[in-house]
PDB file of C-alpha atoms in Angstrom:
ATOM      1  CA  MET A   1    -127.318 -41.107-142.115  1.00 54.00           C
ATOM      2  CA  VAL A   2    -129.828 -39.652-144.519  1.00 48.00           C
ATOM      3  CA  GLU A   3    -129.623 -36.775-142.004  1.00 54.00           C
ATOM      4  CA  ARG A   4    -125.492 -36.672-142.186  1.00 55.00           C
ATOM      5  CA  LYS A   5    -126.169 -36.598-145.645  1.00 53.00           C
ATOM      6  CA  GLN A   6    -128.283 -34.235-146.216  1.00 53.00           C
ATOM      7  CA  GLY A   7    -126.010 -31.938-143.937  1.00 57.00           C
ATOM      8  CA  ARG A   8    -123.460 -32.247-145.690  1.00 60.00           C
ATOM      9  CA  ARG A   9    -125.793 -30.856-149.104  1.00 61.00           C
ATOM     10  CA  SER A  10    -126.614 -27.799-146.856  1.00 75.00           C
ATOM     11  CA  ALA A  11    -123.024 -27.296-145.738  1.00 79.00           C
ATOM     12  CA  GLN A  12    -122.136 -27.907-149.505  1.00 81.00           C
ATOM     13  CA  GLN A  13    -124.886 -25.631-150.986  1.00 84.00           C
ATOM     14  CA  ALA A  14    -123.601 -22.621-148.024  1.00 84.00           C
ATOM     15  CA  GLU A  15    -120.051 -23.007-149.309  1.00 83.00           C
ATOM     16  CA  GLU A  16    -121.221 -22.489-152.836  1.00 85.00           C
ATOM     17  CA  THR A  17    -123.692 -19.819-151.966  1.00 88.00           C
ATOM     18  CA  LYS A  18    -120.681 -18.201-150.526  1.00 88.00           C
ATOM     19  CA  GLN A  19    -118.344 -18.716-153.650  1.00 85.00           C
ATOM     20  CA  HIS A  20    -120.992 -16.456-156.292  1.00 88.00           C
ATOM     21  CA  ILE A  21    -121.571 -13.585-153.896  1.00 92.00           C
ATOM     22  CA  LEU A  22    -117.688 -13.468-153.468  1.00 89.00           C
ATOM     23  CA  LEU A  23    -116.839 -13.307-157.795  1.00 87.00           C
ATOM     24  CA  PHE A  24    -119.404 -10.869-157.538  1.00 89.00           C
ATOM     25  CA  ALA A  25    -118.559  -8.548-155.159  1.00 91.00           C
ATOM     26  CA  THR A  26    -114.976  -9.054-156.425  1.00 87.00           C
ATOM     27  CA  GLN A  27    -115.642  -8.285-159.950  1.00 85.00           C
ATOM     28  CA  MET A  28    -117.915  -4.928-158.441  1.00 90.00           C
ATOM     29  CA  PHE A  29    -114.783  -3.815-156.430  1.00 88.00           C
ATOM     30  CA  CYS A  30    -112.876  -3.953-159.398  1.00 83.00           C
ATOM     31  CA  GLU A  31    -114.701  -2.178-161.502  1.00 83.00           C
ATOM     32  CA  GLN A  32    -116.241   0.076-159.445  1.00 87.00           C
ATOM     33  CA  GLY A  33    -113.878   0.655-155.888  1.00 86.00           C
ATOM     34  CA  TYR A  34    -115.016  -0.878-152.953  1.00 87.00           C
ATOM     35  CA  GLU A  35    -116.677   2.428-151.653  1.00 88.00           C
ATOM     36  CA  ARG A  36    -119.342   2.286-154.834  1.00 90.00           C
ATOM     37  CA  VAL A  37    -120.413  -0.531-153.309  1.00 92.00           C
ATOM     38  CA  SER A  38    -123.017  -1.862-151.443  1.00 93.00           C
ATOM     39  CA  LEU A  39    -124.312  -4.287-150.211  1.00 94.00           C
ATOM     40  CA  ARG A  40    -127.680  -4.300-152.047  1.00 93.00           C
ATOM     41  CA  SER A  41    -125.717  -3.956-155.056  1.00 95.00           C
ATOM     42  CA  ILE A  42    -123.676  -6.789-154.899  1.00 94.00           C
ATOM     43  CA  SER A  43    -127.173  -8.994-153.871  1.00 94.00           C
ATOM     44  CA  GLU A  44    -128.802  -7.614-157.128  1.00 94.00           C
ATOM     45  CA  LYS A  45    -125.785  -8.378-159.350  1.00 92.00           C
ATOM     46  CA  ALA A  46    -124.859 -11.765-157.766  1.00 92.00           C
ATOM     47  CA  GLY A  47    -128.992 -12.558-157.931  1.00 93.00           C
ATOM     48  CA  VAL A  48    -129.542 -13.594-153.939  1.00 93.00           C
ATOM     49  CA  SER A  49    -131.053 -11.617-150.811  1.00 93.00           C
ATOM     50  CA  HIS A  50    -129.518  -8.766-149.178  1.00 91.00           C
ATOM     51  CA  SER A  51    -130.416 -11.234-145.967  1.00 93.00           C
ATOM     52  CA  LEU A  52    -128.893 -14.131-147.649  1.00 93.00           C
ATOM     53  CA  ILE A  53    -125.262 -12.043-148.034  1.00 94.00           C
ATOM     54  CA  ARG A  54    -125.947 -10.371-143.802  1.00 93.00           C
ATOM     55  CA  HIS A  55    -126.369 -14.045-143.134  1.00 93.00           C
ATOM     56  CA  HIS A  56    -122.619 -15.385-144.813  1.00 92.00           C
ATOM     57  CA  PHE A  57    -120.790 -12.474-144.290  1.00 93.00           C
ATOM     58  CA  GLY A  58    -122.363  -9.770-141.851  1.00 91.00           C
ATOM     59  CA  SER A  59    -120.864  -6.906-143.856  1.00 92.00           C
ATOM     60  CA  LYS A  60    -119.260  -5.408-146.495  1.00 91.00           C
ATOM     61  CA  GLU A  61    -115.851  -5.952-144.694  1.00 90.00           C
ATOM     62  CA  LYS A  62    -115.844  -8.934-144.102  1.00 92.00           C
ATOM     63  CA  ILE A  63    -116.858  -9.535-147.586  1.00 92.00           C
ATOM     64  CA  TRP A  64    -113.810  -7.688-148.486  1.00 89.00           C
ATOM     65  CA  HIS A  65    -111.444  -9.434-145.921  1.00 89.00           C
ATOM     66  CA  ALA A  66    -112.897 -13.271-147.204  1.00 88.00           C
ATOM     67  CA  ILE A  67    -111.379 -12.093-151.085  1.00 87.00           C
ATOM     68  CA  SER A  68    -108.426 -10.798-149.621  1.00 84.00           C
ATOM     69  CA  ASP A  69    -107.766 -14.051-147.527  1.00 85.00           C
ATOM     70  CA  GLY A  70    -108.128 -16.251-150.464  1.00 83.00           C
ATOM     71  CA  LEU A  71    -106.139 -14.059-152.547  1.00 83.00           C
ATOM     72  CA  HIS A  72    -103.142 -14.189-149.987  1.00 82.00           C
ATOM     73  CA  ASP A  73    -104.040 -17.894-149.790  1.00 83.00           C
ATOM     74  CA  TYR A  74    -103.550 -19.020-153.353  1.00 84.00           C
ATOM     75  CA  MET A  75    -100.907 -16.309-153.761  1.00 84.00           C
ATOM     76  CA  GLN A  76     -99.124 -18.786-150.974  1.00 84.00           C
ATOM     77  CA  ARG A  77     -99.682 -21.723-152.792  1.00 86.00           C
ATOM     78  CA  TYR A  78     -98.665 -20.091-155.957  1.00 89.00           C
ATOM     79  CA  ILE A  79     -94.897 -19.241-154.676  1.00 89.00           C
ATOM     80  CA  ALA A  80     -94.170 -22.271-153.128  1.00 89.00           C
ATOM     81  CA  HIS A  81     -95.686 -24.349-156.771  1.00 92.00           C
ATOM     82  CA  ILE A  82     -92.830 -21.491-158.284  1.00 94.00           C
ATOM     83  CA  LEU A  83     -89.940 -22.810-156.289  1.00 93.00           C
ATOM     84  CA  GLU A  84     -91.103 -26.490-156.021  1.00 94.00           C
ATOM     85  CA  LYS A  85     -90.749 -26.235-159.827  1.00 95.00           C
ATOM     86  CA  LEU A  86     -87.294 -25.332-160.045  1.00 96.00           C
ATOM     87  CA  PRO A  87     -84.375 -27.810-159.382  1.00 96.00           C
ATOM     88  CA  PRO A  88     -82.626 -28.248-155.583  1.00 92.00           C
ATOM     89  CA  ASP A  89     -79.698 -27.204-156.243  1.00 95.00           C
ATOM     90  CA  THR A  90     -80.510 -23.835-157.646  1.00 97.00           C
ATOM     91  CA  GLN A  91     -78.459 -20.611-156.706  1.00 96.00           C
ATOM     92  CA  ALA A  92     -80.669 -18.522-155.089  1.00 96.00           C
ATOM     93  CA  ASN A  93     -79.761 -15.338-156.892  1.00 97.00           C
ATOM     94  CA  VAL A  94     -81.895 -17.739-159.886  1.00 98.00           C
ATOM     95  CA  LYS A  95     -84.372 -18.865-157.193  1.00 96.00           C
ATOM     96  CA  LEU A  96     -85.558 -14.738-156.917  1.00 96.00           C
ATOM     97  CA  TYR A  97     -85.057 -14.064-160.134  1.00 97.00           C
ATOM     98  CA  THR A  98     -87.255 -16.898-161.263  1.00 97.00           C
ATOM     99  CA  LEU A  99     -89.827 -16.355-158.835  1.00 95.00           C
ATOM    100  CA  VAL A 100     -90.135 -12.578-158.990  1.00 95.00           C
ATOM    101  CA  SER A 101     -90.210 -13.138-163.281  1.00 97.00           C
ATOM    102  CA  ARG A 102     -93.424 -15.610-163.286  1.00 97.00           C
ATOM    103  CA  LEU A 103     -94.776 -13.591-159.748  1.00 94.00           C
ATOM    104  CA  LEU A 104     -95.079 -10.442-162.422  1.00 96.00           C
ATOM    105  CA  ALA A 105     -95.917 -12.638-165.456  1.00 97.00           C
ATOM    106  CA  PHE A 106     -98.774 -13.404-162.772  1.00 94.00           C
ATOM    107  CA  MET A 107    -100.269 -10.679-161.982  1.00 93.00           C
ATOM    108  CA  LEU A 108     -99.586  -9.025-165.408  1.00 95.00           C
ATOM    109  CA  THR A 109    -101.922 -11.675-167.048  1.00 93.00           C
ATOM    110  CA  TYR A 110    -104.663 -11.481-163.514  1.00 89.00           C
ATOM    111  CA  PRO A 111    -104.979  -7.522-162.997  1.00 88.00           C
ATOM    112  CA  GLN A 112    -108.153  -7.745-160.831  1.00 83.00           C
ATOM    113  CA  PRO A 113    -105.387  -8.407-157.446  1.00 84.00           C
ATOM    114  CA  ILE A 114    -103.258  -5.410-157.868  1.00 87.00           C
ATOM    115  CA  GLN A 115    -106.712  -3.357-159.121  1.00 84.00           C
ATOM    116  CA  LEU A 116    -108.345  -4.390-155.472  1.00 83.00           C
ATOM    117  CA  ILE A 117    -104.775  -3.866-153.109  1.00 82.00           C
ATOM    118  CA  ALA A 118    -104.863  -0.127-155.249  1.00 83.00           C
ATOM    119  CA  ASP A 119    -107.719   0.558-154.293  1.00 81.00           C
ATOM    120  CA  ALA A 120    -107.514  -1.106-150.977  1.00 78.00           C
ATOM    121  CA  VAL A 121    -105.443   2.023-150.700  1.00 78.00           C
ATOM    122  CA  ARG A 122    -107.354   5.123-151.489  1.00 77.00           C
ATOM    123  CA  GLN A 123    -110.184   3.583-149.048  1.00 70.00           C
ATOM    124  CA  GLU A 124    -110.429   2.884-145.341  1.00 62.00           C
ATOM    125  CA  ASP A 125    -107.018   2.221-143.745  1.00 66.00           C
ATOM    126  CA  ALA A 126    -108.763  -0.893-142.091  1.00 70.00           C
ATOM    127  CA  LEU A 127    -108.732  -2.501-145.564  1.00 76.00           C
ATOM    128  CA  PHE A 128    -105.057  -1.680-146.268  1.00 71.00           C
ATOM    129  CA  ASP A 129    -104.077  -2.961-142.332  1.00 74.00           C
ATOM    130  CA  TYR A 130    -105.742  -6.008-142.858  1.00 74.00           C
ATOM    131  CA  PHE A 131    -104.101  -6.570-146.787  1.00 72.00           C
ATOM    132  CA  ILE A 132    -100.597  -5.839-144.486  1.00 69.00           C
ATOM    133  CA  ASP A 133    -101.323  -7.476-141.794  1.00 67.00           C
ATOM    134  CA  ASN A 134    -101.974 -10.810-143.833  1.00 64.00           C
ATOM    135  CA  VAL A 135     -98.712 -10.073-146.336  1.00 63.00           C
ATOM    136  CA  GLY A 136     -96.139 -11.436-143.400  1.00 60.00           C
ATOM    137  CA  GLU A 137     -96.002 -15.250-144.308  1.00 63.00           C
ATOM    138  CA  LEU A 138     -95.736 -14.290-148.254  1.00 63.00           C
ATOM    139  CA  GLU A 139     -92.102 -11.843-147.434  1.00 74.00           C
ATOM    140  CA  SER A 140     -90.946 -14.173-145.209  1.00 80.00           C
ATOM    141  CA  GLN A 141     -90.623 -16.923-147.803  1.00 78.00           C
ATOM    142  CA  VAL A 142     -89.150 -14.121-150.248  1.00 86.00           C
ATOM    143  CA  PHE A 143     -86.504 -13.026-147.544  1.00 89.00           C
ATOM    144  CA  ALA A 144     -85.326 -16.456-146.871  1.00 90.00           C
ATOM    145  CA  ILE A 145     -84.333 -16.632-150.345  1.00 93.00           C
ATOM    146  CA  ALA A 146     -82.630 -12.460-150.105  1.00 94.00           C
ATOM    147  CA  GLU A 147     -80.673 -13.873-146.975  1.00 95.00           C
ATOM    148  CA  GLU A 148     -79.520 -16.815-148.625  1.00 95.00           C
ATOM    149  CA  TYR A 149     -78.357 -14.673-151.468  1.00 96.00           C
ATOM    150  CA  ASN A 150     -77.074 -12.058-149.412  1.00 96.00           C
ATOM    151  CA  THR A 151     -74.595 -14.456-148.805  1.00 96.00           C
ATOM    152  CA  LEU A 152     -73.505 -15.604-152.142  1.00 95.00           C
ATOM    153  CA  PHE A 153     -72.974 -11.665-153.105  1.00 96.00           C
ATOM    154  CA  PRO A 154     -72.312  -9.563-150.666  1.00 96.00           C
ATOM    155  CA  GLU A 155     -70.863  -7.143-152.041  1.00 95.00           C
ATOM    156  CA  THR A 156     -74.348  -6.470-154.192  1.00 95.00           C
ATOM    157  CA  PRO A 157     -77.038  -7.209-151.394  1.00 96.00           C
ATOM    158  CA  VAL A 158     -80.182  -7.298-152.590  1.00 95.00           C
ATOM    159  CA  ASN A 159     -83.211  -5.091-151.125  1.00 92.00           C
ATOM    160  CA  VAL A 160     -86.663  -6.775-151.026  1.00 89.00           C
ATOM    161  CA  ALA A 161     -88.300  -3.649-150.808  1.00 88.00           C
ATOM    162  CA  GLU A 162     -86.919  -2.403-153.584  1.00 92.00           C
ATOM    163  CA  LEU A 163     -87.670  -4.918-155.749  1.00 92.00           C
ATOM    164  CA  LYS A 164     -91.311  -5.842-154.596  1.00 88.00           C
ATOM    165  CA  TRP A 165     -92.175  -1.805-155.103  1.00 91.00           C
ATOM    166  CA  GLN A 166     -90.488  -2.840-158.783  1.00 94.00           C
ATOM    167  CA  MET A 167     -93.076  -5.366-159.734  1.00 93.00           C
ATOM    168  CA  ILE A 168     -95.657  -2.998-158.152  1.00 92.00           C
ATOM    169  CA  MET A 169     -95.225  -0.681-160.078  1.00 94.00           C
ATOM    170  CA  VAL A 170     -95.027  -2.383-163.625  1.00 96.00           C
ATOM    171  CA  ALA A 171     -97.948  -4.218-162.301  1.00 94.00           C
ATOM    172  CA  HIS A 172    -100.263  -1.733-161.403  1.00 93.00           C
ATOM    173  CA  SER A 173     -99.080   0.988-164.127  1.00 94.00           C
ATOM    174  CA  ALA A 174     -99.985  -1.981-166.619  1.00 94.00           C
ATOM    175  CA  ALA A 175    -103.742  -2.260-165.082  1.00 91.00           C
ATOM    176  CA  SER A 176    -103.872   1.781-164.618  1.00 91.00           C
ATOM    177  CA  LEU A 177    -102.626   2.862-167.246  1.00 93.00           C
ATOM    178  CA  THR A 178    -103.210   0.857-170.591  1.00 93.00           C
ATOM    179  CA  PRO A 179    -103.909   3.720-172.569  1.00 95.00           C
ATOM    180  CA  PHE A 180     -99.968   4.765-171.466  1.00 95.00           C
ATOM    181  CA  MET A 181     -98.649   1.358-172.288  1.00 95.00           C
ATOM    182  CA  ARG A 182     -99.861   1.426-175.825  1.00 95.00           C
ATOM    183  CA  GLN A 183     -98.271   4.841-176.647  1.00 95.00           C
ATOM    184  CA  THR A 184     -95.013   3.400-175.940  1.00 95.00           C
ATOM    185  CA  TRP A 185     -95.172   0.990-178.727  1.00 95.00           C
ATOM    186  CA  VAL A 186     -97.104   3.050-180.702  1.00 92.00           C
ATOM    187  CA  ASP A 187     -94.634   3.251-183.269  1.00 93.00           C
ATOM    188  CA  GLU A 188     -94.139  -0.785-183.540  1.00 93.00           C
ATOM    189  CA  SER A 189     -98.482  -1.304-183.659  1.00 90.00           C
ATOM    190  CA  LEU A 190     -98.218  -4.004-181.272  1.00 93.00           C
ATOM    191  CA  ASN A 191    -101.239  -5.500-179.387  1.00 94.00           C
ATOM    192  CA  ASP A 192    -102.003  -5.550-175.507  1.00 94.00           C
ATOM    193  CA  VAL A 193    -100.761  -9.137-175.901  1.00 95.00           C
ATOM    194  CA  GLU A 194     -97.820  -8.063-177.018  1.00 96.00           C
ATOM    195  CA  CYS A 195     -97.521  -4.503-174.944  1.00 96.00           C
ATOM    196  CA  LEU A 196     -97.619  -6.905-171.882  1.00 96.00           C
ATOM    197  CA  ALA A 197     -94.416  -8.814-172.744  1.00 97.00           C
ATOM    198  CA  ARG A 198     -92.684  -5.637-173.307  1.00 97.00           C
ATOM    199  CA  GLN A 199     -93.740  -4.423-169.836  1.00 96.00           C
ATOM    200  CA  TRP A 200     -92.382  -7.759-168.200  1.00 98.00           C
ATOM    201  CA  GLN A 201     -89.452  -7.693-170.584  1.00 97.00           C
ATOM    202  CA  MET A 202     -87.862  -3.716-169.311  1.00 97.00           C
ATOM    203  CA  PHE A 203     -88.657  -5.571-165.264  1.00 97.00           C
ATOM    204  CA  GLU A 204     -87.133  -8.905-166.942  1.00 98.00           C
ATOM    205  CA  ARG A 205     -83.606  -7.342-168.097  1.00 98.00           C
ATOM    206  CA  HIS A 206     -83.717  -5.439-165.122  1.00 96.00           C
ATOM    207  CA  VAL A 207     -83.675  -7.972-162.319  1.00 97.00           C
ATOM    208  CA  ALA A 208     -81.626 -10.146-164.555  1.00 98.00           C
ATOM    209  CA  SER A 209     -78.994  -7.556-164.233  1.00 97.00           C
ATOM    210  CA  VAL A 210     -78.999  -6.660-160.699  1.00 96.00           C
ATOM    211  CA  LEU A 211     -79.225 -10.543-159.781  1.00 97.00           C
ATOM    212  CA  HIS A 212     -76.310 -10.942-161.876  1.00 97.00           C
ATOM    213  CA  ILE A 213     -78.406 -13.667-163.591  1.00 98.00           C
ATOM    214  CA  GLU A 214     -76.275 -15.936-166.605  1.00 97.00           C
ATOM    215  CA  GLN A 215     -78.086 -15.196-170.310  1.00 97.00           C
ATOM    216  CA  GLU A 216     -78.898 -19.742-170.191  1.00 97.00           C
ATOM    217  CA  ASN A 217     -81.087 -19.196-166.622  1.00 97.00           C
ATOM    218  CA  ARG A 218     -82.271 -16.330-168.433  1.00 98.00           C
ATOM    219  CA  LEU A 219     -86.715 -17.199-168.448  1.00 98.00           C
ATOM    220  CA  THR A 220     -88.252 -15.204-172.400  1.00 95.00           C
ATOM    221  CA  THR A 221     -91.376 -15.511-174.004  1.00 93.00           C
ATOM    222  CA  VAL A 222     -93.330 -13.708-176.223  1.00 92.00           C
ATOM    223  CA  THR A 223     -96.920 -13.167-174.318  1.00 94.00           C
ATOM    224  CA  VAL A 224     -96.298 -13.164-170.356  1.00 96.00           C
ATOM    225  CA  ASP A 225     -99.065 -15.940-169.927  1.00 93.00           C
ATOM    226  CA  ASP A 226     -96.977 -18.681-171.372  1.00 95.00           C
ATOM    227  CA  LEU A 227     -94.772 -18.358-168.152  1.00 96.00           C
ATOM    228  CA  VAL A 228     -97.286 -18.404-165.792  1.00 94.00           C
ATOM    229  CA  TYR A 229     -98.361 -21.622-164.148  1.00 93.00           C
ATOM    230  CA  ASP A 230    -102.182 -23.311-163.190  1.00 87.00           C
ATOM    231  CA  VAL A 231    -102.066 -24.047-159.922  1.00 84.00           C
ATOM    232  CA  PRO A 232    -105.161 -26.247-157.849  1.00 74.00           C
ATOM    233  CA  CYS A 233    -106.568 -24.341-154.792  1.00 62.00           C
ATOM    234  CA  PHE A 234    -105.931 -26.899-151.877  1.00 51.00           C
ATOM    235  CA  THR A 235    -109.958 -27.689-151.962  1.00 46.00           C
ATOM    236  CA  GLN A 236    -109.950 -28.489-155.281  1.00 46.00           C
ATOM    237  CA  GLU A 237    -106.696 -30.664-154.996  1.00 48.00           C
ATOM    238  CA  GLN A 238    -109.187 -32.432-151.803  1.00 46.00           C
ATOM    239  CA  GLY A 239    -112.031 -32.842-154.926  1.00 47.00           C
ATOM    240  CA  GLY A 240    -113.878 -29.044-153.868  1.00 48.00           C
ATOM    241  CA  ASP A 241    -114.222 -25.985-155.604  1.00 51.00           C
ATOM    242  CA  CYS A 242    -111.047 -23.056-154.589  1.00 54.00           C
ATOM    243  CA  ALA A 243    -113.707 -19.480-154.915  1.00 51.00           C
ATOM    244  CA  PHE A 244    -110.660 -17.386-155.722  1.00 54.00           C
ATOM    245  CA  GLU A 245    -109.411 -19.529-158.916  1.00 57.00           C
ATOM    246  CA  GLN A 246    -112.684 -19.560-160.403  1.00 57.00           C
ATOM    247  CA  GLN A 247    -112.703 -15.857-159.360  1.00 56.00           C
ATOM    248  CA  LEU A 248    -109.565 -15.603-161.641  1.00 58.00           C
ATOM    249  CA  ASN A 249    -110.797 -17.320-164.397  1.00 57.00           C
ATOM    250  CA  GLN A 250    -114.413 -15.958-164.237  1.00 52.00           C
ATOM    251  CA  LEU A 251    -113.424 -12.079-163.952  1.00 48.00           C
ATOM    252  CA  ASN A 252    -110.454 -13.635-166.631  1.00 47.00           C
ATOM    253  CA  ARG A 253    -113.853 -13.527-169.560  1.00 40.00           C
ATOM    254  CA  VAL A 254    -115.710 -10.572-167.590  1.00 38.00           C
ATOM    255  CA  PHE A 255    -112.871  -8.482-168.264  1.00 38.00           C
ATOM    256  CA  GLY A 256    -110.964  -9.937-171.283  1.00 36.00           C
ATOM    257  CA  CYS A 257    -107.683 -10.197-169.896  1.00 32.00           C
ATOM    258  CA  MET A 258    -105.198 -13.049-171.628  1.00 28.00           C
ATOM    259  CA  HIS A 259    -105.062 -16.446-169.907  1.00 32.00           C
ATOM    260  CA  GLY A 260    -107.751 -18.466-170.146  1.00 33.00           C
ATOM    261  CA  ALA A 261    -109.090 -21.020-167.503  1.00 32.00           C
ATOM    262  CA  ASP A 262    -107.726 -24.042-169.713  1.00 34.00           C
ATOM    263  CA  ALA A 263    -104.009 -23.159-168.901  1.00 35.00           C
ATOM    264  CA  GLU A 264    -101.729 -25.753-168.909  1.00 35.00           C
ATOM    265  CA  THR A 265     -99.228 -26.116-166.033  1.00 35.00           C
ATOM    266  CA  GLN A 266     -95.880 -24.586-167.754  1.00 37.00           C
TER     267      GLN A 266
END
């Protein structure tokens, strides 16, 4: 019995160490880019030995894979949560509108995932290929709704790829071209939180028009983080810790993002 408890503690400690390493690696990849980060620099930042990182992950690429896997797992749960919040009889156009609008709010509030994706594009093809290979399960949920929408509105079929690209452009421009975003509304003296809301509102107006959304079904907000759900990871529901959510919450404090760790479920 004692040996079994010690084994569980050892496994838990090992998992906590891996999450600790992933947290600092994610922070460094976002700040410096994949190419400029080394295993040794991660070990120094995380305060663990170089050999321990190699023991848990083997290589820098494997660390990136673990971060990418965590992102995909979390986003699958996030998408499912958005859809579960809708009434069962919600029409496909409202489902699709609500999904992409709330996803964009998440991406604007948490810029780290889009930063990681953009950096992967600039780096080795293998990183981007790994990310794209895992996207299928996420996209399948969206395509199913789009097919339902196209049945209801055959004269104005929706192109999911275009919709996704528009969402990525809006999110990435806010994260990488922030001074230009501020300049857009400089005459109104808006702060960054208000600028992000305007960024989201531009996208929302376009999507509402394309998807034939009635006014009563449209989302409105003063700050984008009001539209972000607090979705626990699977491990948290089982009484454990979620590495990716820890990364989001702690990175937000590091990067000064707007959505805190104590968000309440909308």
